[in-house]
Amino acid sequence: AEGRLSPRNGAAVRGVCEGGSFRTDSARVRDRASELACARTREKEDRQTESERASERASKRARGEAAYVAAKRLAQPDARCPRSLGPHYRFYFTSVRGPLNNLGGISLTEIRFYDVDGVQLPNSMIHSVTNEGGDHFPQEVPGSLVDGRLDTKWLDLNFLSADQTSSLIVVLKPDAPEPKSYDFVTAMVQDKRDPTTWSLSRLTACNDWYPLASEEVLNPPLARRVPYSTTAGDRFPIDEIPLTLEEITACTP
């Protein structure tokens, strides 16, 4: 009969009736072990789930704090993203006085930067000057623009027609004062090579160029080795344009 001990099998195979099924003691032990294992697994999964929820909450708090800091910075007068704009300035020239011919080009003797008080930054504060894609003689390199001399010049021979361009990248040293204006000095000869239109931009932490200003001087000084401000009336300002919240977010590494 079901549930009755079998004299032949003895206690080792003693059966029990559970839900109408015949089960041995060893089967019941295995079931209990399985239940314990399942319970431990569920406990582990619960701990992992709680850890993930805690991590997500921490991430949301961090994102919220970052947005708050960016919004607070934007709300301040002339707000800036401190790490967004670096010490790299690019002058992008698009025209010269002309007319140009096969012996054309674009040329200047000096670039001078000035601080908020109108004091010229020492050339020792300038780390480097480079001419992207430029073609120049060994004695007419971009570094001549910041050597403090009026008997040297920079010349880019690749600027041969009115629709060509040339660019200069000036890198200031980390401890240099923030420049607030600048001026050009005309080259020693060839007034047709004087730049007349250009733009100024500044490198961001996102490695793109942020525009600051565009200038047009149709009649630079005809005199040689003199500042552009002689006829322009004043030095050229370096405008600090406040960044939007999107730009602050995008330009924060």
Short mmCIF file of C-alpha atoms in Angstrom, two decimals:
data_model
loop_
_atom_site.label_atom_id
_atom_site.label_comp_id
_atom_site.label_asym_id
_atom_site.label_seq_id
_atom_site.Cartn_x
_atom_site.Cartn_y
_atom_site.Cartn_z
CA ALA A 1 0.00 0.00 0.00
CA GLU A 2 1.17 3.50 -0.69
CA GLY A 3 2.94 4.96 2.29
CA ARG A 4 3.53 1.59 3.91
CA LEU A 5 7.05 0.54 4.92
CA SER A 6 8.44 -2.30 2.90
CA PRO A 7 10.11 -4.95 5.06
CA ARG A 8 12.42 -5.72 2.18
CA ASN A 9 13.73 -2.16 1.73
CA GLY A 10 13.71 -1.08 5.35
CA ALA A 11 14.25 2.44 6.64
CA ALA A 12 16.58 3.42 3.84
CA VAL A 13 13.72 3.46 1.46
CA ARG A 14 11.00 4.49 3.86
CA GLY A 15 8.35 6.29 1.86
CA VAL A 16 6.11 9.20 2.73
CA CYS A 17 2.98 10.35 1.06
CA GLU A 18 3.29 14.06 0.10
CA GLY A 19 0.54 15.42 -2.03
CA GLY A 20 -0.24 11.99 -3.32
CA SER A 21 3.35 11.33 -4.41
CA PHE A 22 5.63 8.70 -3.01
CA ARG A 23 8.94 10.32 -1.90
CA THR A 24 11.96 9.03 -0.02
CA ASP A 25 13.80 10.76 2.81
CA SER A 26 16.79 11.40 0.49
CA ALA A 27 14.53 13.19 -2.00
CA ARG A 28 13.21 15.40 0.76
CA VAL A 29 16.78 16.32 1.72
CA ARG A 30 17.60 17.24 -1.86
CA ASP A 31 14.49 19.41 -2.09
CA ARG A 32 15.40 21.24 1.09
CA ALA A 33 18.92 21.90 -0.17
CA SER A 34 17.48 23.22 -3.43
CA GLU A 35 15.16 25.55 -1.55
CA LEU A 36 18.05 26.93 0.50
CA ALA A 37 20.12 27.48 -2.64
CA CYS A 38 17.24 29.30 -4.28
CA ALA A 39 16.79 31.47 -1.21
CA ARG A 40 20.47 32.41 -1.20
CA THR A 41 20.31 33.26 -4.92
CA ARG A 42 17.27 35.48 -4.41
CA GLU A 43 19.00 37.23 -1.50
CA LYS A 44 22.08 37.87 -3.65
CA GLU A 45 19.95 39.22 -6.50
CA ASP A 46 18.13 41.51 -4.06
CA ARG A 47 21.46 42.88 -2.83
CA GLN A 48 22.64 43.48 -6.42
CA THR A 49 19.38 45.19 -7.31
CA GLU A 50 19.64 47.48 -4.30
CA SER A 51 23.26 48.27 -5.21
CA GLU A 52 22.23 49.16 -8.75
CA ARG A 53 19.43 51.39 -7.45
CA ALA A 54 21.87 53.14 -5.12
CA SER A 55 24.33 53.65 -7.97
CA GLU A 56 21.59 55.08 -10.18
CA ARG A 57 20.50 57.45 -7.41
CA ALA A 58 24.11 58.63 -6.97
CA SER A 59 24.44 59.16 -10.72
CA LYS A 60 21.26 61.22 -10.85
CA ARG A 61 22.47 63.35 -7.94
CA ALA A 62 25.79 63.96 -9.71
CA ARG A 63 24.05 64.96 -12.95
CA GLY A 64 21.73 67.25 -11.06
CA GLU A 65 24.60 68.93 -9.22
CA ALA A 66 26.50 69.42 -12.49
CA ALA A 67 23.46 71.04 -14.12
CA TYR A 68 23.00 73.27 -11.07
CA VAL A 69 26.62 74.43 -11.14
CA ALA A 70 26.40 75.15 -14.89
CA ALA A 71 23.14 77.06 -14.50
CA LYS A 72 24.52 79.06 -11.57
CA ARG A 73 27.61 79.95 -13.57
CA LEU A 74 25.46 81.02 -16.51
CA ALA A 75 23.34 83.25 -14.26
CA GLN A 76 26.37 85.28 -13.19
CA PRO A 77 27.28 88.43 -15.17
CA ASP A 78 29.55 87.59 -18.09
CA ALA A 79 29.34 83.92 -17.15
CA ARG A 80 32.15 81.65 -18.30
CA CYS A 81 33.04 78.02 -18.31
CA PRO A 82 36.52 78.30 -16.71
CA ARG A 83 37.90 75.27 -18.51
CA SER A 84 36.22 75.90 -21.85
CA LEU A 85 38.58 78.46 -23.40
CA GLY A 86 42.31 77.79 -23.50
CA PRO A 87 45.40 79.92 -24.26
CA HIS A 88 45.27 79.25 -28.04
CA TYR A 89 44.19 82.17 -30.26
CA ARG A 90 43.72 81.89 -34.02
CA PHE A 91 43.79 84.76 -36.50
CA TYR A 92 42.10 83.68 -39.74
CA PHE A 93 42.91 86.12 -42.57
CA THR A 94 40.66 86.28 -45.62
CA SER A 95 41.85 89.29 -47.63
CA VAL A 96 44.71 91.76 -48.09
CA ARG A 97 44.98 95.25 -49.52
CA GLY A 98 46.29 93.95 -52.86
CA PRO A 99 46.36 93.77 -55.77
CA LEU A 100 48.31 90.52 -55.64
CA ASN A 101 50.31 88.83 -58.35
CA ASN A 102 52.66 85.87 -58.47
CA LEU A 103 54.84 87.65 -55.93
CA GLY A 104 51.95 88.20 -53.55
CA GLY A 105 51.40 86.92 -50.05
CA ILE A 106 50.35 88.24 -46.66
CA SER A 107 52.76 89.83 -44.21
CA LEU A 108 53.08 91.58 -40.82
CA THR A 109 55.96 92.69 -38.65
CA GLU A 110 54.43 92.30 -35.16
CA ILE A 111 51.37 91.12 -33.24
CA ARG A 112 51.01 92.80 -29.86
CA PHE A 113 48.67 91.82 -27.02
CA TYR A 114 47.48 94.13 -24.24
CA ASP A 115 45.97 93.43 -20.82
CA VAL A 116 42.91 95.04 -19.25
CA ASP A 117 44.94 98.13 -18.29
CA GLY A 118 46.28 98.61 -21.82
CA VAL A 119 49.75 97.38 -20.90
CA GLN A 120 51.45 95.33 -23.59
CA LEU A 121 52.07 91.70 -22.66
CA PRO A 122 55.80 90.91 -22.73
CA ASN A 123 56.76 88.65 -25.61
CA SER A 124 58.13 86.27 -22.99
CA MET A 125 54.49 85.50 -22.15
CA ILE A 126 53.92 84.05 -25.62
CA HIS A 127 54.71 80.37 -25.92
CA SER A 128 54.60 80.00 -29.71
CA VAL A 129 53.24 81.27 -33.02
CA THR A 130 52.52 78.91 -35.92
CA ASN A 131 51.23 79.37 -39.46
CA GLU A 132 48.95 76.52 -40.55
CA GLY A 133 49.83 75.50 -44.10
CA GLY A 134 52.01 78.55 -44.57
CA ASP A 135 54.94 78.88 -46.97
CA HIS A 136 57.68 81.25 -45.85
CA PHE A 137 61.39 81.87 -46.10
CA PRO A 138 63.57 80.81 -43.15
CA GLN A 139 64.07 84.41 -42.05
CA GLU A 140 60.35 85.30 -42.32
CA VAL A 141 58.81 82.77 -39.94
CA PRO A 142 55.75 83.28 -37.67
CA GLY A 143 58.03 83.66 -34.64
CA SER A 144 59.18 87.00 -36.08
CA LEU A 145 55.79 88.41 -35.09
CA VAL A 146 56.67 88.28 -31.39
CA ASP A 147 60.40 88.95 -31.36
CA GLY A 148 59.98 92.64 -30.46
CA ARG A 149 61.89 93.77 -33.54
CA LEU A 150 60.79 96.03 -36.39
CA ASP A 151 63.42 94.79 -38.83
CA THR A 152 61.91 91.30 -39.13
CA LYS A 153 58.57 90.09 -40.50
CA TRP A 154 56.29 87.14 -41.15
CA LEU A 155 55.38 86.30 -44.75
CA ASP A 156 53.04 83.58 -46.04
CA LEU A 157 53.58 83.14 -49.77
CA ASN A 158 50.64 80.74 -50.05
CA PHE A 159 48.29 83.70 -49.86
CA LEU A 160 48.43 84.46 -53.57
CA SER A 161 44.89 85.56 -54.42
CA ALA A 162 41.99 87.39 -52.85
CA ASP A 163 39.99 84.21 -52.24
CA GLN A 164 42.78 82.38 -50.41
CA THR A 165 43.28 82.35 -46.66
CA SER A 166 45.99 82.17 -44.05
CA SER A 167 45.89 81.56 -40.33
CA LEU A 168 48.13 82.17 -37.35
CA ILE A 169 47.84 80.35 -34.04
CA VAL A 170 49.26 82.18 -31.05
CA VAL A 171 49.68 80.22 -27.81
CA LEU A 172 50.13 82.12 -24.56
CA LYS A 173 51.89 80.72 -21.54
CA PRO A 174 49.70 79.49 -18.65
CA ASP A 175 50.74 82.37 -16.38
CA ALA A 176 50.15 85.07 -18.99
CA PRO A 177 47.58 87.78 -18.13
CA GLU A 178 44.28 87.57 -19.99
CA PRO A 179 44.66 89.68 -23.17
CA LYS A 180 41.88 92.20 -23.72
CA SER A 181 43.04 93.76 -26.99
CA TYR A 182 45.65 93.40 -29.70
CA ASP A 183 47.28 95.31 -32.54
CA PHE A 184 49.15 94.54 -35.75
CA VAL A 185 52.27 96.30 -37.02
CA THR A 186 52.65 96.71 -40.77
CA ALA A 187 55.49 94.91 -42.50
CA MET A 188 58.65 96.63 -43.70
CA VAL A 189 57.69 96.63 -47.39
CA GLN A 190 54.88 95.68 -49.79
CA ASP A 191 51.76 97.39 -48.40
CA LYS A 192 49.68 95.22 -50.79
CA ARG A 193 50.32 92.34 -48.35
CA ASP A 194 48.63 94.10 -45.41
CA PRO A 195 45.69 92.07 -44.03
CA THR A 196 42.33 93.83 -44.37
CA THR A 197 39.78 91.27 -43.11
CA TRP A 198 40.19 88.56 -40.51
CA SER A 199 38.50 86.80 -37.62
CA LEU A 200 39.73 85.90 -34.14
CA SER A 201 38.76 82.70 -32.35
CA ARG A 202 39.86 80.78 -29.28
CA LEU A 203 40.35 77.05 -28.79
CA THR A 204 37.93 75.30 -26.43
CA ALA A 205 38.41 72.20 -24.32
CA CYS A 206 36.36 70.37 -26.96
CA ASN A 207 39.15 71.10 -29.44
CA ASP A 208 37.12 73.43 -31.66
CA TRP A 209 37.49 77.14 -32.35
CA TYR A 210 35.08 79.50 -30.59
CA PRO A 211 34.61 82.77 -32.54
CA LEU A 212 35.34 85.99 -30.68
CA ALA A 213 35.32 88.75 -33.30
CA SER A 214 35.59 89.66 -36.98
CA GLU A 215 37.43 92.74 -38.18
CA GLU A 216 37.63 94.74 -41.41
CA VAL A 217 40.21 97.47 -42.02
CA LEU A 218 40.00 98.51 -45.65
CA ASN A 219 42.78 101.09 -45.37
CA PRO A 220 45.61 99.93 -43.13
CA PRO A 221 48.43 102.46 -42.58
CA LEU A 222 50.44 103.10 -45.71
CA ALA A 223 53.42 103.87 -43.50
CA ARG A 224 55.64 100.88 -42.78
CA ARG A 225 56.42 99.40 -39.35
CA VAL A 226 53.57 101.24 -37.63
CA PRO A 227 50.59 99.87 -35.64
CA TYR A 228 47.23 99.39 -37.33
CA SER A 229 45.69 101.47 -34.55
CA THR A 230 47.38 104.50 -36.13
CA THR A 231 44.54 104.66 -38.67
CA ALA A 232 41.99 102.32 -37.12
CA GLY A 233 41.62 104.71 -34.17
CA ASP A 234 42.04 102.12 -31.47
CA ARG A 235 43.35 98.66 -30.77
CA PHE A 236 41.18 95.66 -31.58
CA PRO A 237 39.21 94.33 -28.58
CA ILE A 238 39.17 90.68 -27.61
CA ASP A 239 35.54 90.21 -26.71
CA GLU A 240 34.71 87.59 -24.12
CA ILE A 241 31.33 86.27 -25.26
CA PRO A 242 29.33 84.53 -22.50
CA LEU A 243 28.72 80.87 -23.22
CA THR A 244 25.26 79.33 -23.26
CA LEU A 245 24.31 76.47 -20.96
CA GLU A 246 24.64 74.04 -23.87
CA GLU A 247 28.10 75.34 -24.67
CA ILE A 248 29.17 75.17 -21.03
CA THR A 249 28.05 71.54 -20.88
CA ALA A 250 29.65 70.68 -24.20
CA CYS A 251 32.93 72.37 -23.37
CA THR A 252 33.47 70.82 -19.97
CA PRO A 253 35.83 67.83 -20.32
#
